[in-house]
Coordinates of C-alpha atoms in Angstrom, one line a residue:
M1 CA 36.3 60.0 79.5
I2 CA 38.3 56.8 80.3
K3 CA 37.7 55.5 76.8
L4 CA 39.1 58.8 75.3
M5 CA 42.1 58.6 77.6
I6 CA 42.9 55.1 76.4
K7 CA 42.5 56.1 72.8
T8 CA 44.8 59.1 73.3
V9 CA 47.5 56.9 74.9
L10 CA 47.2 54.5 72.0
L11 CA 47.6 57.3 69.5
I12 CA 50.8 58.6 71.3
F13 CA 52.3 55.1 71.4
S14 CA 51.4 54.6 67.8
F15 CA 53.4 57.6 66.7
V16 CA 56.3 56.7 68.9
A17 CA 56.3 53.1 67.6
L18 CA 55.9 54.2 64.0
F19 CA 59.2 56.0 64.0
S20 CA 61.0 53.5 66.1
N21 CA 59.7 50.1 65.0
A22 CA 57.3 49.6 62.1
L23 CA 55.8 46.3 63.3
L24 CA 55.0 47.8 66.7
G25 CA 53.4 50.8 65.0
L26 CA 51.2 48.4 62.9
F27 CA 50.1 46.7 66.2
F28 CA 48.9 50.0 67.7
F29 CA 47.3 51.0 64.5
F30 CA 45.3 47.7 64.6
L31 CA 44.1 48.5 68.1
L32 CA 43.0 52.0 66.9
S33 CA 41.1 50.7 63.9
L34 CA 39.2 47.7 65.3
P35 CA 35.7 49.0 64.5
L36 CA 36.8 49.8 60.9
V37 CA 38.4 46.3 60.6
R38 CA 35.2 44.7 61.8
N39 CA 33.1 46.5 59.1
A40 CA 35.7 45.5 56.4
L41 CA 35.5 41.9 57.4
L42 CA 31.8 41.5 58.1
G43 CA 30.1 44.3 56.2
R44 CA 27.9 43.7 53.1
L45 CA 25.7 46.0 51.0
P46 CA 22.0 45.7 51.9
V47 CA 20.9 44.3 48.5
K48 CA 20.1 40.7 47.5
L49 CA 21.9 39.5 44.5
K50 CA 22.0 36.3 42.6
K51 CA 25.2 34.3 43.0
S52 CA 25.7 34.4 39.3
V53 CA 25.9 38.2 38.8
T54 CA 29.7 38.0 38.6
G55 CA 31.3 36.0 35.8
R56 CA 35.0 35.6 35.4
V57 CA 37.6 37.3 37.6
Y58 CA 41.1 38.0 36.1
T59 CA 44.2 39.0 38.0
Y60 CA 47.0 41.1 36.4
E61 CA 50.2 42.6 37.6
Y62 CA 49.5 46.2 36.5
K63 CA 52.8 47.3 38.0
E64 CA 55.8 45.5 39.4
G65 CA 54.8 43.9 42.6
L66 CA 51.2 45.2 42.5
K67 CA 48.1 43.3 41.5
M68 CA 44.8 44.2 39.9
D69 CA 41.6 42.1 39.8
I70 CA 39.0 42.6 37.1
Y71 CA 35.5 41.4 37.9
Y72 CA 33.3 41.0 34.8
P73 CA 29.5 40.7 34.8
S74 CA 28.1 37.2 34.0
V75 CA 26.2 38.7 31.1
K76 CA 28.6 38.7 28.1
R77 CA 28.9 41.8 25.9
K78 CA 31.4 43.1 23.4
S79 CA 32.5 45.8 25.8
Y80 CA 31.7 47.1 29.3
P81 CA 31.7 50.4 31.1
F82 CA 34.5 50.0 33.7
V83 CA 34.7 51.3 37.3
L84 CA 38.2 51.5 38.7
F85 CA 37.6 51.0 42.4
A86 CA 40.0 52.3 45.0
H87 CA 39.7 50.6 48.5
G88 CA 39.8 52.6 51.7
G89 CA 41.9 52.0 54.8
G90 CA 43.4 55.4 55.7
W91 CA 46.1 55.0 53.0
I92 CA 47.9 52.6 55.4
S93 CA 45.8 49.5 55.2
G94 CA 43.0 47.8 53.2
Y95 CA 43.1 45.3 50.5
R96 CA 41.4 44.9 47.1
R97 CA 39.7 41.6 48.1
Q98 CA 38.1 42.7 51.4
P99 CA 34.6 41.1 51.7
N100 CA 32.9 44.5 52.0
N101 CA 34.6 45.7 48.8
I102 CA 33.7 42.5 47.0
S103 CA 30.0 43.2 47.8
W104 CA 30.4 46.5 45.9
Y105 CA 32.0 44.8 43.0
R106 CA 29.2 42.3 42.7
F107 CA 26.6 45.0 43.0
L108 CA 28.2 46.9 40.2
N109 CA 28.5 43.7 38.1
A110 CA 24.8 43.1 38.6
N111 CA 24.2 46.6 37.1
G112 CA 26.3 46.0 34.0
F113 CA 29.8 47.3 35.1
A114 CA 33.1 45.6 35.0
V115 CA 35.1 46.5 38.1
A116 CA 38.9 46.8 38.2
T117 CA 40.3 46.9 41.7
F118 CA 43.9 47.3 42.6
D119 CA 46.3 47.3 45.5
Y120 CA 48.5 50.2 46.1
R121 CA 51.5 50.9 48.3
Y122 CA 50.8 52.0 51.9
G123 CA 51.6 55.3 53.6
Y124 CA 53.6 53.5 56.3
F125 CA 56.6 53.0 54.1
H126 CA 55.8 55.3 51.2
F127 CA 54.8 58.9 50.4
I128 CA 51.3 60.0 49.2
E129 CA 52.9 60.8 45.8
D130 CA 53.9 57.1 45.6
I131 CA 50.3 56.0 46.2
L132 CA 49.0 58.5 43.6
E133 CA 51.5 57.1 41.1
D134 CA 50.1 53.7 41.7
L135 CA 46.6 55.0 40.8
K136 CA 48.0 56.6 37.7
S137 CA 49.7 53.3 36.7
A138 CA 46.4 51.4 37.2
I139 CA 44.6 53.8 34.9
S140 CA 47.4 53.6 32.3
F141 CA 47.3 49.8 32.4
L142 CA 43.5 49.9 31.7
N143 CA 43.9 52.4 28.9
E144 CA 46.8 50.6 27.3
N145 CA 44.8 47.3 27.2
K146 CA 41.5 48.8 26.5
E147 CA 40.5 46.6 23.5
Y148 CA 41.8 43.4 25.1
L149 CA 39.9 44.1 28.3
M150 CA 36.8 45.1 26.4
M151 CA 36.6 48.5 28.1
K152 CA 34.1 50.9 26.7
T153 CA 34.4 53.8 29.2
L154 CA 36.3 54.3 32.4
N155 CA 34.8 55.7 35.7
L156 CA 36.7 56.2 39.0
M157 CA 35.3 55.3 42.4
G158 CA 36.6 55.0 45.9
L159 CA 35.7 54.6 49.5
S160 CA 37.1 56.9 52.3
A161 CA 40.9 57.2 51.6
G162 CA 40.3 55.5 48.2
G163 CA 37.7 58.2 47.5
H164 CA 40.3 60.9 48.3
L165 CA 42.8 59.3 45.9
V166 CA 40.3 59.2 42.9
F167 CA 39.0 62.7 43.7
Y168 CA 42.5 64.2 43.9
H169 CA 43.7 62.5 40.7
A170 CA 40.5 63.5 38.8
M171 CA 40.6 67.1 39.9
R172 CA 44.3 67.6 39.3
V173 CA 44.6 65.9 35.9
S174 CA 41.5 67.9 34.8
K175 CA 43.0 71.2 35.9
E176 CA 46.3 70.3 34.2
G177 CA 44.6 69.2 31.0
K178 CA 45.9 65.7 31.3
K179 CA 42.7 63.8 31.9
D180 CA 43.2 60.1 31.4
F181 CA 39.7 58.7 31.9
D182 CA 36.4 59.5 30.1
G183 CA 33.7 58.8 32.7
H184 CA 32.5 60.1 36.1
V185 CA 33.9 60.1 39.6
V186 CA 32.2 58.8 42.7
A187 CA 33.4 58.8 46.3
W188 CA 31.7 57.7 49.5
Y189 CA 32.8 59.4 52.7
A190 CA 36.0 60.8 51.3
P191 CA 38.2 63.4 53.0
C192 CA 38.2 66.2 50.4
D193 CA 40.0 68.6 52.7
L194 CA 42.7 66.8 54.7
L195 CA 42.7 69.4 57.4
D196 CA 39.2 68.3 58.2
L197 CA 40.6 65.2 59.8
W198 CA 42.0 67.4 62.5
S199 CA 38.9 69.4 63.1
L200 CA 36.7 69.2 66.2
E201 CA 34.1 67.2 64.2
T202 CA 36.5 64.3 64.0
T203 CA 36.9 62.2 67.1
S204 CA 38.7 59.4 65.3
L205 CA 42.3 58.9 66.4
F206 CA 42.7 56.4 63.6
A207 CA 42.0 59.2 61.0
R208 CA 44.6 61.5 62.5
F209 CA 47.2 58.8 62.9
S210 CA 46.7 57.6 59.3
V211 CA 46.8 61.0 57.6
A212 CA 49.8 62.1 59.7
T213 CA 51.6 58.8 58.9
T214 CA 50.9 59.2 55.1
L215 CA 51.9 62.9 55.0
K216 CA 54.8 62.3 57.3
G217 CA 53.9 65.0 59.9
L218 CA 51.2 67.0 61.7
P219 CA 49.4 70.0 60.2
L220 CA 51.5 72.4 62.3
R221 CA 54.6 71.4 60.4
K222 CA 53.1 70.1 57.1
R223 CA 50.2 72.4 56.5
E224 CA 51.2 73.2 52.9
D225 CA 51.2 69.4 52.1
Y226 CA 47.8 69.0 53.8
E227 CA 46.4 71.8 51.6
F228 CA 48.3 70.6 48.4
Y229 CA 46.9 67.1 48.6
S230 CA 43.3 68.1 49.3
P231 CA 41.1 67.5 46.3
V232 CA 39.0 70.6 47.1
R233 CA 42.0 72.8 46.2
W234 CA 42.2 71.5 42.6
V235 CA 38.5 72.0 41.5
T236 CA 38.1 73.9 38.2
P237 CA 35.3 74.1 35.6
K238 CA 37.1 71.3 33.8
A239 CA 36.4 68.8 36.6
P240 CA 34.4 65.7 35.6
P241 CA 30.8 65.0 36.8
T242 CA 31.1 64.1 40.5
M243 CA 29.0 62.3 43.1
L244 CA 29.6 62.5 46.8
V245 CA 27.9 60.3 49.5
H246 CA 28.5 60.8 53.2
G247 CA 26.9 59.9 56.6
M248 CA 26.2 62.8 58.9
K249 CA 27.2 60.8 61.9
D250 CA 30.6 60.0 60.5
E251 CA 33.3 60.4 63.2
V252 CA 36.2 59.4 61.0
V253 CA 35.8 61.8 58.1
P254 CA 33.4 64.7 58.9
Y255 CA 30.6 65.1 56.4
V256 CA 31.4 68.8 56.0
S257 CA 34.4 67.7 53.9
S258 CA 32.0 66.4 51.2
V259 CA 29.8 69.5 51.6
K260 CA 32.9 71.7 51.0
M261 CA 33.7 69.8 47.9
Y262 CA 30.2 69.9 46.5
K263 CA 29.9 73.7 47.0
K264 CA 33.3 74.2 45.3
L265 CA 32.2 72.0 42.3
R266 CA 28.9 73.9 42.0
E267 CA 30.7 77.2 42.2
N268 CA 32.7 76.1 39.2
G269 CA 29.7 75.0 37.2
V270 CA 30.6 71.3 37.5
T271 CA 27.8 68.7 37.4
A272 CA 27.8 67.4 41.0
K273 CA 25.5 65.4 43.2
L274 CA 25.7 65.2 47.1
R275 CA 23.8 62.7 49.1
L276 CA 23.9 62.8 53.0
H277 CA 22.5 60.1 55.3
P278 CA 21.3 61.6 58.6
K279 CA 22.1 58.4 60.5
G280 CA 25.1 57.2 58.6
K281 CA 28.5 56.6 60.2
H282 CA 31.7 55.8 58.4
G283 CA 31.1 52.8 56.1
F284 CA 27.4 53.1 56.8
E285 CA 26.3 51.2 53.6
F286 CA 27.7 48.0 55.1
V287 CA 25.8 48.4 58.4
L288 CA 22.5 50.1 57.7
K289 CA 19.7 48.3 55.8
D290 CA 17.2 51.1 55.5
S291 CA 15.6 52.3 52.3
L292 CA 17.6 55.5 52.1
T293 CA 20.9 53.6 52.0
V294 CA 19.6 51.3 49.3
K295 CA 18.4 54.4 47.4
F296 CA 21.9 55.9 47.5
L297 CA 23.4 52.7 46.1
Y298 CA 21.1 52.7 43.1
E299 CA 21.6 56.5 42.6
T300 CA 25.3 55.8 42.4
V301 CA 24.7 53.3 39.7
S302 CA 22.4 55.7 37.8
F303 CA 25.0 58.4 38.1
L304 CA 27.7 56.2 36.7
K305 CA 25.5 55.1 33.8
R306 CA 24.9 58.7 32.5

């Protein structure tokens, strides 16, 4: 009870600080997200890889002021299937070179994929549409330099908020007939219905703070925006093959969000796969070392290879 009261006070102070002093708001955000920060800094995938699985890493400015890294497998080929990887962090934090993310890049490299990972603007000082524009720019950069980068196909993947970004983009451009990638879409523990972050299944104050910060308001006043920017709203039969992975003990993004998305995809006849870990929390693949987690990792690779 005391712990909940402390979190609630921190959340209130975070909102007050956000609109009065950005640096103070960032400080309170950090306090709210300490467990997530710990996983980001210390987490690794539970697979053993040779040090040599990753070859060269190149850095590009895909958009003014924003960088992209491309991790190539050590095995040289004429072209590679690409995965554009969007990091998590609640739209207001995270970084393309987080150690936990790098363990994903190396795992994908070991399985033959080149990985493009990019930074995007944060929801603290920008709108959700700005962040989505950064994702579009990253995709455009890859498509425009396809031959030079030796890109064979392009898949989209993201974790948490990054998963939301790739899902939303994929569903919307498919519905509008403006699809700009030719592969599949994968997201681990992504909020597919943004209103779920305010449901009783969510006890994370960080989740509520981050989505309210990014959408510039609470659901009571911004409900239309919460609905508009939810990927589940944009599903049509034109959606690309999709894989969702979620932990059933997730207190940041409730797993029902992925279940909703999966059902919507299936109702529209879209090829979709859903994997739920009964003991998984948010970011569980960096913490659990059980066989089921490892199985989900390799199923992700198999899905992307189809």
